[in-house]
PDB file of C-alpha atoms and ligand atoms in Angstrom:
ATOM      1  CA  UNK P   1       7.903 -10.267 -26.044  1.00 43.00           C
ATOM      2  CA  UNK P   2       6.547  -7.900 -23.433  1.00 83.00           C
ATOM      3  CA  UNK P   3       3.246  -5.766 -23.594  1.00 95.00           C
ATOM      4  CA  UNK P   4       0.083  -3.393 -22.096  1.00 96.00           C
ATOM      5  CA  UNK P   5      -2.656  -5.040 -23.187  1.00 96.00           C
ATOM      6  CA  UNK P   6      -5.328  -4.578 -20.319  1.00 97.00           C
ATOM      7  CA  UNK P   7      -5.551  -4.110 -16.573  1.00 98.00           C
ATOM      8  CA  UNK P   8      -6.811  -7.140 -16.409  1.00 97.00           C
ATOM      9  CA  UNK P   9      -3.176  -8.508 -16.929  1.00 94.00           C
ATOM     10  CA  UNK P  10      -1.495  -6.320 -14.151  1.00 96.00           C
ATOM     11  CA  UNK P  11      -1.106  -7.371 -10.612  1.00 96.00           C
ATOM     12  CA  UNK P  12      -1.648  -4.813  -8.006  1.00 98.00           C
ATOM     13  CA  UNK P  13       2.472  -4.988  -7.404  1.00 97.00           C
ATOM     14  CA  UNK P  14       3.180  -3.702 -10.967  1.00 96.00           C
ATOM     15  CA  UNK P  15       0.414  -1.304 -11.006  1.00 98.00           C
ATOM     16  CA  UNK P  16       2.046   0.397  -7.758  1.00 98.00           C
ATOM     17  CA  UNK P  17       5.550  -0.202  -9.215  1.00 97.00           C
ATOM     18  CA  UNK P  18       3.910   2.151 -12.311  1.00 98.00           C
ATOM     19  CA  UNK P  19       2.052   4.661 -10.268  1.00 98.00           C
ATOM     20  CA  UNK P  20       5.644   5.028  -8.481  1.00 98.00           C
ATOM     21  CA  UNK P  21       7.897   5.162 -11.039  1.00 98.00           C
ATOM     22  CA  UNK P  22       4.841   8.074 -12.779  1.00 98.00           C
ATOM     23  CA  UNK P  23       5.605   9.570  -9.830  1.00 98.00           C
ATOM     24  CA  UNK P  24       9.402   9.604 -10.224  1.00 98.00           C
ATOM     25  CA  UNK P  25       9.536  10.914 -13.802  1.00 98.00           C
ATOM     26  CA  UNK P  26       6.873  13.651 -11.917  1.00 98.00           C
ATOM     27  CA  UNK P  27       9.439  14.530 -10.042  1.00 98.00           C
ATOM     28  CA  UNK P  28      12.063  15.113 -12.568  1.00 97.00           C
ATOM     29  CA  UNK P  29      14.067  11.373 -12.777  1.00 97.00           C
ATOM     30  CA  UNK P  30      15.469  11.321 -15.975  1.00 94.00           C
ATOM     31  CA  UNK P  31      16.189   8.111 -18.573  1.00 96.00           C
ATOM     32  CA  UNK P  32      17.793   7.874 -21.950  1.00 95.00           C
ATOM     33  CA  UNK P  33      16.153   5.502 -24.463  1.00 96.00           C
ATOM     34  CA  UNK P  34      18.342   7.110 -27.126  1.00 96.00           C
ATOM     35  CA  UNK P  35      18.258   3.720 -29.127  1.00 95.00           C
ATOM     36  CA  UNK P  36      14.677   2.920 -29.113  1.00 96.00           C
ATOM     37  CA  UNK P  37      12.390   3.372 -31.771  1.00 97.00           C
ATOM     38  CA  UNK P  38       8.626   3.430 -30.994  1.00 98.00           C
ATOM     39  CA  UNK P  39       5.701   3.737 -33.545  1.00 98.00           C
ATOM     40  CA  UNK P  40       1.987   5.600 -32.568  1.00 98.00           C
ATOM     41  CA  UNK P  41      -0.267   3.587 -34.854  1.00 98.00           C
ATOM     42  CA  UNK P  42      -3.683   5.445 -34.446  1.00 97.00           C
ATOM     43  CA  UNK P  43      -6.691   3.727 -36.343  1.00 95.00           C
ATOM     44  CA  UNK P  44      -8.988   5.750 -34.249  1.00 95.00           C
ATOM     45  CA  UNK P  45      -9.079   9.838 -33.502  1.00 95.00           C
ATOM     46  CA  UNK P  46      -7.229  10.979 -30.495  1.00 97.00           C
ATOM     47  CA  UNK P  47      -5.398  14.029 -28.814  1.00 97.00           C
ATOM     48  CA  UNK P  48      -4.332  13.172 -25.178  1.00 98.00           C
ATOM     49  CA  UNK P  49      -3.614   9.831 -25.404  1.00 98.00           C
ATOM     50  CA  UNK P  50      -1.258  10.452 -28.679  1.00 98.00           C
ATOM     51  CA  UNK P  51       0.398  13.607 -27.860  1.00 98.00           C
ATOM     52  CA  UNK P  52       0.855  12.481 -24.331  1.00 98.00           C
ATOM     53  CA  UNK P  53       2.537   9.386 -25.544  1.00 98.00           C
ATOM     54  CA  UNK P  54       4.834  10.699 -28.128  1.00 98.00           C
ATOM     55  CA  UNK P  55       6.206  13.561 -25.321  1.00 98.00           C
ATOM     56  CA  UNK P  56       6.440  10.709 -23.043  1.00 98.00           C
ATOM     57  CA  UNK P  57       8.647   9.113 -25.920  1.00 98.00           C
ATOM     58  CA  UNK P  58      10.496  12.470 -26.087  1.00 98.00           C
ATOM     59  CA  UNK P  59      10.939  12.961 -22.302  1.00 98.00           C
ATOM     60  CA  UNK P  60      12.292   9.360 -22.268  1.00 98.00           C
ATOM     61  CA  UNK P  61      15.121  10.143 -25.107  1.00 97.00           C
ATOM     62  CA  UNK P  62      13.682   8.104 -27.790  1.00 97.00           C
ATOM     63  CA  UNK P  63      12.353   8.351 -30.863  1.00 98.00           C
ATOM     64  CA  UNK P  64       8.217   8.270 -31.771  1.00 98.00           C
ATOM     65  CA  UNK P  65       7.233   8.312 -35.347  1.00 98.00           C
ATOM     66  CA  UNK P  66       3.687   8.908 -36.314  1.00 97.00           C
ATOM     67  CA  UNK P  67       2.437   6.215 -38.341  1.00 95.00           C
ATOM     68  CA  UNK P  68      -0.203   8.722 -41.219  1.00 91.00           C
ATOM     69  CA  UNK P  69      -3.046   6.063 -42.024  1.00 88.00           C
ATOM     70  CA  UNK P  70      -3.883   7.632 -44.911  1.00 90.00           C
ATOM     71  CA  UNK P  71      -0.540   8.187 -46.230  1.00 91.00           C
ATOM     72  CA  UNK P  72       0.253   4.559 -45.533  1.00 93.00           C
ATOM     73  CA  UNK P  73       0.838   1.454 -47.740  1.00 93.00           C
ATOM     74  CA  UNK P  74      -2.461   0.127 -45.578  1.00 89.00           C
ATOM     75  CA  UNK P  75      -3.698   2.523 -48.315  1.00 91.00           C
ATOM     76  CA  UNK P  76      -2.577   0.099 -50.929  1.00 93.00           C
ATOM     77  CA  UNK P  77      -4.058  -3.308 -49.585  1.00 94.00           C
ATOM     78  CA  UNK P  78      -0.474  -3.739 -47.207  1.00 96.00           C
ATOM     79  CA  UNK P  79      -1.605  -5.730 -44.241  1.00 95.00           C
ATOM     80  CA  UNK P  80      -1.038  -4.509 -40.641  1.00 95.00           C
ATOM     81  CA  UNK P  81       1.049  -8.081 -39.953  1.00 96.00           C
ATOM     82  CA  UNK P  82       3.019  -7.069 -43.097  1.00 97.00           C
ATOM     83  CA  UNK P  83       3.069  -3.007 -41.660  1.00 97.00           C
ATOM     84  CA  UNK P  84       4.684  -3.890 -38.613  1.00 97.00           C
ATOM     85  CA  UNK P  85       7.172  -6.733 -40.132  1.00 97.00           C
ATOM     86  CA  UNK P  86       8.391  -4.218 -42.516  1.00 97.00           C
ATOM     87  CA  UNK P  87       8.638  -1.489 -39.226  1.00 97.00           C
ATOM     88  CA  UNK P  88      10.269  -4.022 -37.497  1.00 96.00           C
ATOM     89  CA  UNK P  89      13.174  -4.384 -40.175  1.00 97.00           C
ATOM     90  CA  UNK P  90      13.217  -0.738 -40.117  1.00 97.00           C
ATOM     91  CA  UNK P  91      13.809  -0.607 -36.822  1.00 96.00           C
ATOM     92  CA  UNK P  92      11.079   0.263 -34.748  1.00 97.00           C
ATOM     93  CA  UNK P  93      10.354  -2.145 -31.836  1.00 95.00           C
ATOM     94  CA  UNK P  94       7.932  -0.412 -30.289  1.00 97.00           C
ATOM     95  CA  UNK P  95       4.410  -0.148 -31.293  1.00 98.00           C
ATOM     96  CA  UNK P  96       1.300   1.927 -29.638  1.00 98.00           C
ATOM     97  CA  UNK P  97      -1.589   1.143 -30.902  1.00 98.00           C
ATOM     98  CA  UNK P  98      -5.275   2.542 -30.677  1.00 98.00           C
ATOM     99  CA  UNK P  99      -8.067   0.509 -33.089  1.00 97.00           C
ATOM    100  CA  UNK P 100     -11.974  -0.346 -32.772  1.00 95.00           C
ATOM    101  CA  UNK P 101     -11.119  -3.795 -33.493  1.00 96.00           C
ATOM    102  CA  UNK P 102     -11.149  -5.736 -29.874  1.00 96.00           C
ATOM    103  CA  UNK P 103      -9.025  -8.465 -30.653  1.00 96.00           C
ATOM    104  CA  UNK P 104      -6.268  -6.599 -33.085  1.00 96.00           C
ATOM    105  CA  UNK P 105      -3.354  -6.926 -30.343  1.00 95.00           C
ATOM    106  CA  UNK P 106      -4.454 -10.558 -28.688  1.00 95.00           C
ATOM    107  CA  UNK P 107      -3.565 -11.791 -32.772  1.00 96.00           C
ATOM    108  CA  UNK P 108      -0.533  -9.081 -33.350  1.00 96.00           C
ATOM    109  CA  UNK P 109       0.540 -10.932 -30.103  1.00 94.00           C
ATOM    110  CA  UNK P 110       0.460 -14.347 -31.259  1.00 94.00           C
ATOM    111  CA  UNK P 111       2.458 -13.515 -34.405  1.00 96.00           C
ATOM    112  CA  UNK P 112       6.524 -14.231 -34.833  1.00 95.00           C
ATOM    113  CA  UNK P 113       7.546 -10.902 -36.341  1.00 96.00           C
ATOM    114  CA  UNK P 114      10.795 -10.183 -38.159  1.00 96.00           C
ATOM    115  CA  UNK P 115      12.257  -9.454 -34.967  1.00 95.00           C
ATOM    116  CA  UNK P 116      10.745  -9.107 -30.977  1.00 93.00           C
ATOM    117  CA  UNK P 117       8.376  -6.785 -30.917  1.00 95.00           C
ATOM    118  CA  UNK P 118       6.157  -4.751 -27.640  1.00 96.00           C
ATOM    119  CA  UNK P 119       2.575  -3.777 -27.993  1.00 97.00           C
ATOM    120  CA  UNK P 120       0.981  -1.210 -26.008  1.00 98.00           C
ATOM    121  CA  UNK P 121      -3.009  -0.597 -25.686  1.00 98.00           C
ATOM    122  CA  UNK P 122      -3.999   2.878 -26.307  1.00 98.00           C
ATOM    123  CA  UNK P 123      -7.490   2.070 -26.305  1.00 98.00           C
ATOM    124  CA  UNK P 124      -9.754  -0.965 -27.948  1.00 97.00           C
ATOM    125  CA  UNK P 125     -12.999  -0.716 -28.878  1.00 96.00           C
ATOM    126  CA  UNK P 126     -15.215  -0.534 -26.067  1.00 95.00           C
ATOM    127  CA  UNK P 127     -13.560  -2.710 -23.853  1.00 97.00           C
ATOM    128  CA  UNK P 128      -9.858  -1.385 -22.551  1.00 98.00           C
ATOM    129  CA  UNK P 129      -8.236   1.848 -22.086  1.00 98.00           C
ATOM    130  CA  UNK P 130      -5.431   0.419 -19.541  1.00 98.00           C
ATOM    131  CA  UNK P 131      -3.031   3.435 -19.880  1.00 98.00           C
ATOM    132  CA  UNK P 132      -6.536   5.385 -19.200  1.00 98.00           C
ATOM    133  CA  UNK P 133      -7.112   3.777 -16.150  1.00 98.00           C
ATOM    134  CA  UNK P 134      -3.622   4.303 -14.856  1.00 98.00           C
ATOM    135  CA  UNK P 135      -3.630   7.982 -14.991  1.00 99.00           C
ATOM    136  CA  UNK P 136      -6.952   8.167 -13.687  1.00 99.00           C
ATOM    137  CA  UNK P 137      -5.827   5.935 -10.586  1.00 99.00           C
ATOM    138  CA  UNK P 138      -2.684   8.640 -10.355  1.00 99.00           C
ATOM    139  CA  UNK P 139      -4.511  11.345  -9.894  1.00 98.00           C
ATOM    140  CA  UNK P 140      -7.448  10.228  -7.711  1.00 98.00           C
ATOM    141  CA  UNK P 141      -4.430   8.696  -5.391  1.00 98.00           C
ATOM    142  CA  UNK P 142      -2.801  12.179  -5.423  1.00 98.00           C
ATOM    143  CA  UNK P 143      -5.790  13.860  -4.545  1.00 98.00           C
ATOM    144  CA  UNK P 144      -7.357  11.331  -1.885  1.00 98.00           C
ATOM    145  CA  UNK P 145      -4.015   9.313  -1.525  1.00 98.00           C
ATOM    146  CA  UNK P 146      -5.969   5.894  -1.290  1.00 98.00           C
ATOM    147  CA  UNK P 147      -9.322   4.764  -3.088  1.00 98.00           C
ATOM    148  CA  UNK P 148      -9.898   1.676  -0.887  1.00 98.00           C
ATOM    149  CA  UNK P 149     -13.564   2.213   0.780  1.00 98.00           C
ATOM    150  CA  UNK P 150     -13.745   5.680  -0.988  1.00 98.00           C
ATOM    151  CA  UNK P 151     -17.136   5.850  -3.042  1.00 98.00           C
ATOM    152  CA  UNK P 152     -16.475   6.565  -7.142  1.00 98.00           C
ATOM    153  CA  UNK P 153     -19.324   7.163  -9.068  1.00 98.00           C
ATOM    154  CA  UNK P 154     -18.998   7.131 -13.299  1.00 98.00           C
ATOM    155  CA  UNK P 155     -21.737   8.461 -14.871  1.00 98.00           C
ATOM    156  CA  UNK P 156     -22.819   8.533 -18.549  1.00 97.00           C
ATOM    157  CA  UNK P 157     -22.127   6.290 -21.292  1.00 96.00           C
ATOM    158  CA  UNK P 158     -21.087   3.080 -19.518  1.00 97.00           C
ATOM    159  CA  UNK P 159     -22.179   0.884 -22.043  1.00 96.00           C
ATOM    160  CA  UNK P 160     -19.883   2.266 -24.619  1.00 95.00           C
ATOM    161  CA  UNK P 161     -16.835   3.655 -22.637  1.00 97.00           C
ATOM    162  CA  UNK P 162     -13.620   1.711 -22.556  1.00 98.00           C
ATOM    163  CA  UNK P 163     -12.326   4.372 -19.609  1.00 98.00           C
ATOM    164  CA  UNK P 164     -15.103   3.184 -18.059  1.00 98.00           C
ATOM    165  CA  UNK P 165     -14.214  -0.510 -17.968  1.00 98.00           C
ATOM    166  CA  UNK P 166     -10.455  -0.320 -17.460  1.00 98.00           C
ATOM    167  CA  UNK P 167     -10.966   2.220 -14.553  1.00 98.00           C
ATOM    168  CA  UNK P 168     -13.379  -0.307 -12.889  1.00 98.00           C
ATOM    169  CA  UNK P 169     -11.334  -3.380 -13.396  1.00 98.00           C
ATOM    170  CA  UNK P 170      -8.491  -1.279 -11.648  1.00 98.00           C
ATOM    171  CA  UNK P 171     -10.537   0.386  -8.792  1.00 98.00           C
ATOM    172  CA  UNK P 172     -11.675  -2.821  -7.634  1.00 98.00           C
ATOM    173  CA  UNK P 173      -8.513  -4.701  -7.374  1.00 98.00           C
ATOM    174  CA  UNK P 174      -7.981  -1.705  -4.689  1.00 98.00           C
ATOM    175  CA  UNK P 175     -11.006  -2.104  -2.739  1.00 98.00           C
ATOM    176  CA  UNK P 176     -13.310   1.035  -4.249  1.00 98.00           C
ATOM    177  CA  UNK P 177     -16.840   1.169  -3.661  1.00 98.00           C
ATOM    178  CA  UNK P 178     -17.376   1.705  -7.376  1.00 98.00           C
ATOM    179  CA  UNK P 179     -21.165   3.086  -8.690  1.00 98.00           C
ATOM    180  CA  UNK P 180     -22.394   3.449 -11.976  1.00 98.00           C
ATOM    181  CA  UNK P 181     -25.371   5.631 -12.830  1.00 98.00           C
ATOM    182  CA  UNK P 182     -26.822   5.936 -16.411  1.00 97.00           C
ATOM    183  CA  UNK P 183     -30.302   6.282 -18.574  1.00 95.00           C
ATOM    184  CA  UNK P 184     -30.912   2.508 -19.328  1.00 94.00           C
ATOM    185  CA  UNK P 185     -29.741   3.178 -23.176  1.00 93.00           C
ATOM    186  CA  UNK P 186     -26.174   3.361 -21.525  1.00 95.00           C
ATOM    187  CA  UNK P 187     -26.292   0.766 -18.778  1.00 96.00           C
ATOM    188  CA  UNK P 188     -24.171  -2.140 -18.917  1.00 96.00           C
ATOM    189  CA  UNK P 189     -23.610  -4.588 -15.626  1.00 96.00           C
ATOM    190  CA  UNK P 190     -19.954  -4.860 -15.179  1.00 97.00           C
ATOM    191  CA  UNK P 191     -18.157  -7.234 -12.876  1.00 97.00           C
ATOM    192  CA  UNK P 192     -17.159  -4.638  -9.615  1.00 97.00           C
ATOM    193  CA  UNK P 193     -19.761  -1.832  -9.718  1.00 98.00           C
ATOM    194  CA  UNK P 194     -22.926  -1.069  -8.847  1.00 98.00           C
ATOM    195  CA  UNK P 195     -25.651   0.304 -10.522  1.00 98.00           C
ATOM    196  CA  UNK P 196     -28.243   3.578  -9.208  1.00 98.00           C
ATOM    197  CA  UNK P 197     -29.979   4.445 -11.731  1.00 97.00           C
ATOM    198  CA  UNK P 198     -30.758   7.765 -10.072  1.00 98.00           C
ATOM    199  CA  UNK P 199     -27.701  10.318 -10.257  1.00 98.00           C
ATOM    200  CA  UNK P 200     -28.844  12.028  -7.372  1.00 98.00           C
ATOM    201  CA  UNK P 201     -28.717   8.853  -4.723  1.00 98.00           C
ATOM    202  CA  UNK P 202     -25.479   7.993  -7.027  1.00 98.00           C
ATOM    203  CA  UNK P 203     -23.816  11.005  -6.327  1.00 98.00           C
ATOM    204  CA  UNK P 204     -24.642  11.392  -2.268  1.00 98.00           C
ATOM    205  CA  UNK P 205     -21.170  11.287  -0.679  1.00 98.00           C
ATOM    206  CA  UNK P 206     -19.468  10.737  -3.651  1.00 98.00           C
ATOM    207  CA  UNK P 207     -15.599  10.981  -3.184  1.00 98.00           C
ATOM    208  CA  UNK P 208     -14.491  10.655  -6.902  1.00 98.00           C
ATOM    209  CA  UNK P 209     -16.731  11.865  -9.812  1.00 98.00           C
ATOM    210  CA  UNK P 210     -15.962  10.608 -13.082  1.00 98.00           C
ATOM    211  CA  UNK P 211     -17.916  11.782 -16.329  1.00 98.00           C
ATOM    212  CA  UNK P 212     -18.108  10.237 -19.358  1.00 98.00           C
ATOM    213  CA  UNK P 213     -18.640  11.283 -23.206  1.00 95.00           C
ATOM    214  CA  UNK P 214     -21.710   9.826 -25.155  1.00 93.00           C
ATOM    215  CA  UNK P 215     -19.443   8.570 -27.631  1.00 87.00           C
ATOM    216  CA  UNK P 216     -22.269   8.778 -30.744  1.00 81.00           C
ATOM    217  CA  UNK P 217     -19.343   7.378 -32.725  1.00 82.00           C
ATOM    218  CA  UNK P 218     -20.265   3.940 -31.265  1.00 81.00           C
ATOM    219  CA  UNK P 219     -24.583   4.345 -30.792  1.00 81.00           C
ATOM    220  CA  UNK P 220     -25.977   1.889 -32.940  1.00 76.00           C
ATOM    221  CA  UNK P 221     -28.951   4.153 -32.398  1.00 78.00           C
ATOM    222  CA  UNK P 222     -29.898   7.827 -32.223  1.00 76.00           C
ATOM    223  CA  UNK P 223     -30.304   9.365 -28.288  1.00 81.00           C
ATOM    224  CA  UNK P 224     -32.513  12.185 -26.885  1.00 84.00           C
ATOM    225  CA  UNK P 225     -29.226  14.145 -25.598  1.00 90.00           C
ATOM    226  CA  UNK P 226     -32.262  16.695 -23.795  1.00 92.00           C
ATOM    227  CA  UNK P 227     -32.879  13.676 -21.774  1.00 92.00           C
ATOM    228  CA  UNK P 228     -29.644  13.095 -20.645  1.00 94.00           C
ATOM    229  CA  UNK P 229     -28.967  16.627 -20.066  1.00 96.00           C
ATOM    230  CA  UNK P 230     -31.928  16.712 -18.023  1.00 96.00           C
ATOM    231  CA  UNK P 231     -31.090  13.594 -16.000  1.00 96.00           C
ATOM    232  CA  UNK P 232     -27.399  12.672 -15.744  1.00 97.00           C
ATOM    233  CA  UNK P 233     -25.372  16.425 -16.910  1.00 98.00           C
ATOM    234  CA  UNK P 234     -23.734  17.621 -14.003  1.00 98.00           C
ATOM    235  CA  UNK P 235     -23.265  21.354 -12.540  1.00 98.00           C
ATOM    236  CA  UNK P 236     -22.586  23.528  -9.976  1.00 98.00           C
ATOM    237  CA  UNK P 237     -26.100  22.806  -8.480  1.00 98.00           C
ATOM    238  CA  UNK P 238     -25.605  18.344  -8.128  1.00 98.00           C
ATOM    239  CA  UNK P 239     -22.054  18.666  -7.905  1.00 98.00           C
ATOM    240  CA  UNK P 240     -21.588  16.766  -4.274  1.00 97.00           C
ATOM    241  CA  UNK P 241     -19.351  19.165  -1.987  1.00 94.00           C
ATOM    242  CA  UNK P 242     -15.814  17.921  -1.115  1.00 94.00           C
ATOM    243  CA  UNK P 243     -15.754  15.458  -3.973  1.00 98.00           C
ATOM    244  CA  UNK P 244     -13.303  15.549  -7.259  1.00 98.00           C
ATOM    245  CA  UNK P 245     -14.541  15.791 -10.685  1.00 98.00           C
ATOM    246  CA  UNK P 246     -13.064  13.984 -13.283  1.00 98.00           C
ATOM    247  CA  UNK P 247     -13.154  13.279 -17.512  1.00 98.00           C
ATOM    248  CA  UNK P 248     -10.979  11.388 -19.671  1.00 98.00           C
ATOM    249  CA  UNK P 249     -11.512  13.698 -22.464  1.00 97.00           C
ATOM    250  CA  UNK P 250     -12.749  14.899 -25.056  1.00 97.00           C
ATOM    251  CA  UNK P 251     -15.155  17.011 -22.724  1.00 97.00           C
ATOM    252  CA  UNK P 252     -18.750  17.790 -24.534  1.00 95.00           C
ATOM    253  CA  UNK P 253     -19.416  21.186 -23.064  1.00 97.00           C
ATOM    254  CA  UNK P 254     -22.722  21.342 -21.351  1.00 97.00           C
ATOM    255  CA  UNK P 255     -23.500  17.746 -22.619  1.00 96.00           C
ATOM    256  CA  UNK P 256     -22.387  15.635 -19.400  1.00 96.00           C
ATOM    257  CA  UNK P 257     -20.575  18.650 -17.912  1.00 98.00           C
ATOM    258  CA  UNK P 258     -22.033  22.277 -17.404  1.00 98.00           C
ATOM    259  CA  UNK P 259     -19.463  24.684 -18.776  1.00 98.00           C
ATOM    260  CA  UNK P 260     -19.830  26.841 -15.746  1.00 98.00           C
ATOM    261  CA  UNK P 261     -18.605  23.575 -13.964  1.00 98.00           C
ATOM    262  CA  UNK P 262     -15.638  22.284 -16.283  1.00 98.00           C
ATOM    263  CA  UNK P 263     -14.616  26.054 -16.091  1.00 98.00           C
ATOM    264  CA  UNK P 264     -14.500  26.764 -12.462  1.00 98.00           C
ATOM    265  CA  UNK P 265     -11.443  25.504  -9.953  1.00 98.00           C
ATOM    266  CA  UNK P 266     -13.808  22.139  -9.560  1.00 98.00           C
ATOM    267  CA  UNK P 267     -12.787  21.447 -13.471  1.00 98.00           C
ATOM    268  CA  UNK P 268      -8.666  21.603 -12.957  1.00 98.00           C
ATOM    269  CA  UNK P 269      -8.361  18.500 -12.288  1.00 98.00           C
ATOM    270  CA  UNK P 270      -9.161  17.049 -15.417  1.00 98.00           C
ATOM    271  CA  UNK P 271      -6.137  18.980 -16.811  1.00 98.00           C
ATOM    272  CA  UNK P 272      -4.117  17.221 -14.091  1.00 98.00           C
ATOM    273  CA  UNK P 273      -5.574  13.921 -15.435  1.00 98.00           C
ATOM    274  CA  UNK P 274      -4.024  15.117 -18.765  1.00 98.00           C
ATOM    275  CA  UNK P 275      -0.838  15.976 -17.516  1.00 98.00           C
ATOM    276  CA  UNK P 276      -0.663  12.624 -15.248  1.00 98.00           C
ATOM    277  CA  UNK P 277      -0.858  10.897 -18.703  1.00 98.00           C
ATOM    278  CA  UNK P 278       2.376  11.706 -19.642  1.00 98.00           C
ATOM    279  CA  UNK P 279       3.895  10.197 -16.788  1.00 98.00           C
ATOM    280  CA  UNK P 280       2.410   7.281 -16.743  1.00 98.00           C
ATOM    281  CA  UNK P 281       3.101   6.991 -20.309  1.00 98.00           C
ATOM    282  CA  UNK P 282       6.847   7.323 -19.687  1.00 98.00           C
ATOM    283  CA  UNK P 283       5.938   4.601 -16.910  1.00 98.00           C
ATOM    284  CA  UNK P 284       4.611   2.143 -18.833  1.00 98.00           C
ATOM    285  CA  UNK P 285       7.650   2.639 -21.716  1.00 97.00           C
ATOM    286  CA  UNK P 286      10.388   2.312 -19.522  1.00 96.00           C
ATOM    287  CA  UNK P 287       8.907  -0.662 -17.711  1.00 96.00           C
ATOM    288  CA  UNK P 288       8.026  -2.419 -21.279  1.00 95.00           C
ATOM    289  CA  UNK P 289      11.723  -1.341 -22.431  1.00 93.00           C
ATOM    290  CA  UNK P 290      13.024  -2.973 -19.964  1.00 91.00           C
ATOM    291  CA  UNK P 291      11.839  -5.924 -19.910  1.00 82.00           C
ATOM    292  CA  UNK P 292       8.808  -6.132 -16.878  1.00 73.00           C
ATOM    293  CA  UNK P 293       6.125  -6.453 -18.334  1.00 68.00           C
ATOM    294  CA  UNK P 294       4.388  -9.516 -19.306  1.00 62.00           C
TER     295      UNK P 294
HETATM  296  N1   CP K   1      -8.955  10.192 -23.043  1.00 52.83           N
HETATM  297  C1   CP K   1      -8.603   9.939 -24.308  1.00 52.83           C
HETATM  298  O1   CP K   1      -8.350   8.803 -24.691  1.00 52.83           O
HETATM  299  O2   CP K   1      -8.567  11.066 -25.097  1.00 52.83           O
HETATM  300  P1   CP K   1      -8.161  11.056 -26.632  1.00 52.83           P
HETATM  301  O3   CP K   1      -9.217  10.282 -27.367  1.00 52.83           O
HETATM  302  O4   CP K   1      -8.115  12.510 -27.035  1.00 52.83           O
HETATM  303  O5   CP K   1      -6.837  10.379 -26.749  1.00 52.83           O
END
C-alpha cells in the first residue's frame, strides 16, 4: 500500500526526487501507465486540482475515470469503504481523493480492500493540500531557484486555508523565512511561520507573495470583506518590487487581488502555478505507481 497523504510524511529527499522528476515530464520524458486505472473521487468543488490530475493521468498513458457523486450508488446509502471495494474489483487501483472530512484517508488507509489499493490527497478540510504545496514549491524554485533564507509572506485566510498549511509545513523543511499576515478573524499560529499582523511591515522585502481566498464556504461566521479589502487586498500600489505573486486558485477578483494586478505581467505566474500542477501530478503518480511512496 503506498500513498500522498500530507507533507508532513515526505522527507526532503523524496520531495526533491518529485520536484525533479516534475521537472522531467516538463521537459517532455514520457511514461506509459497503459494498465493503470485511477479514480478522481471529488466530494468537494474543484477545477485545477481535478483537471490537472486527470491530464496528468492522460499524459502518463493511463486511464482516469470521474467518479459523478450525484450519479453514484453513495446516492443510495452505498458506503465509500463499500465504493472503493467494488472499484477495486473493477479494476481501478488508484484513487484521488478531495473531501472536508480530515480523517477520511488516515481510516480508507487502515482498511484491507478487495485488492491493494493507493490514496492520494487532493485536499482535506482545512488542514492538507500536499499536491498544492508541491507545485507551489516548483514554481517559486523555478523562479528564485532556492527558498532557503528567502522571505514568503501568505496573506489572507490562514485560518481556513489548507494551501496555506501544506505550503508552510514544506517551506520550512527548506529553511524559508515564512510570514503570515491576516485580520485576527483569519489568524491561526502555525508551527514554522510568523505572524505581522500589519501587511505593510509583512510585505517589506518580500521575495514570494502568496494570496489566499476567504474561503466563506468554511466561515462559521459572516466577515466585513470592505475590511479586508481595505487592509490585506493587494495591488499595484503594496505590491513589493522584485517579488513574485502567487494564488492557488480560485482567484476572487479585487477581493485579495486587485484585478489590475492579477491582470498585469505580475499575475502570470499564477498560471504557471497551474500549469506546474500537472507535472507534479504526473510526479506524484508515477512515483506512487511505482512503488516509492510510503
Ligand atoms: N488550488 C485548487 O485546489 O484549486 P481547485 O479548488 O480549483 O482545485
Amino acid at each position: 500500500m503506498r500513498h500522498l497523504d500530507t507533507i508532513e510524511n515526505l522527507t526532503t529527499v523524496e520531495i526533491e526526487e518529485l520536484i525533479d522528476s516534475a521537472s522531467s515530464f516538463k521537459s517532455g520524458r514520457y511514461a506509459n501507465y497503459s494498465t493503470k486505472h485511477v479514480a478522481l473521487m471529488f466530494f468537494e468543488n474543484s477545477t485545477r486540482t481535478r483537471f490537472s490530475f486527470e491530464c496528468a493521468i492522460n499524459r502518463l498513458g493511463a486511464h482516469p475515470y470521474i467518479f459523478d457523486i450525484s450519479k453514484s450508488s453513495n446516492q443510495k446509502g452505498e458506503t465509500i469503504k463499500d465504493t472503493i471495494n467494488n472499484l477495486c474489483a473493477i479494476g481501478i487501483n488508484t484513487f484521488v481523493i478531495r473531501t472536508k472530512e480530515e480523517d477520511l484517508i488516515d481510516k480508507l488507509k487502515q482498511i484491507d480492500f478487495y485488492k491493494p489499493v493507493h490514496f492520494i490527497n487532493a485536499g482535506k478540510g482545512k488542514s492538507s493540500h500536499p499536491t498544492q504545496a508541491l507545485l507551489d514549491y516548483f514554481t517559486m524554485l523555478e523562479k528564485i531557484k532556492t527558498v532557503k533564507n528567502k522571505k514568503v509572506v501568505i496573506i489572507g485566510d490562514i485560518k481556513h486555508s489548507r494551501v496555506a498549511k501544506s505550503n508552510i509545513a514544506l517551506l520550512k523543511k527548506f529553511g524559508a523565512n515564512i510570514i503570515t499576515t491576516a485580520p485576527e478573524y483569519f489568524k491561526e499560529d502555525i508551527n514554522g511561520a510568523f505572524f505581522e499582523p500589519d501587511l505593510k511591515k509583512a510585505l517589506d522585502g518580500a521575495d514570494v507573495v502568496m494570496a489566499l481566498r476567504i474561503q466563506n464556504e468554511r466561515l462559521d461566521e459572516a466577515i466585513s470583506k470592505e475590511d479586508f479589502i481595505k487592509n490585506y487586498s493587494l495591488n499595484m500600489e503594496n505590491f513589493p518590487k522584485n517579488a513574485i505573486l502567487m494564488h492557488p486558485g480560485p482567484v476572487n477578483r479585487d477581493v485579495e487581488i486587485s484585478s489590475e494586478l492579477l491582470d498585469s505581467k505580475i499575475g502570470i505566474t499564477i498560471l504557471n502555478q497551474a500549469e506546474n500542477g500537472v507535472y507534479i501530478r504526473m510526479a506524484v503518480i508515477d512515483k506512487i505507481l511505482k512503488g516509492q511512496l510510503k
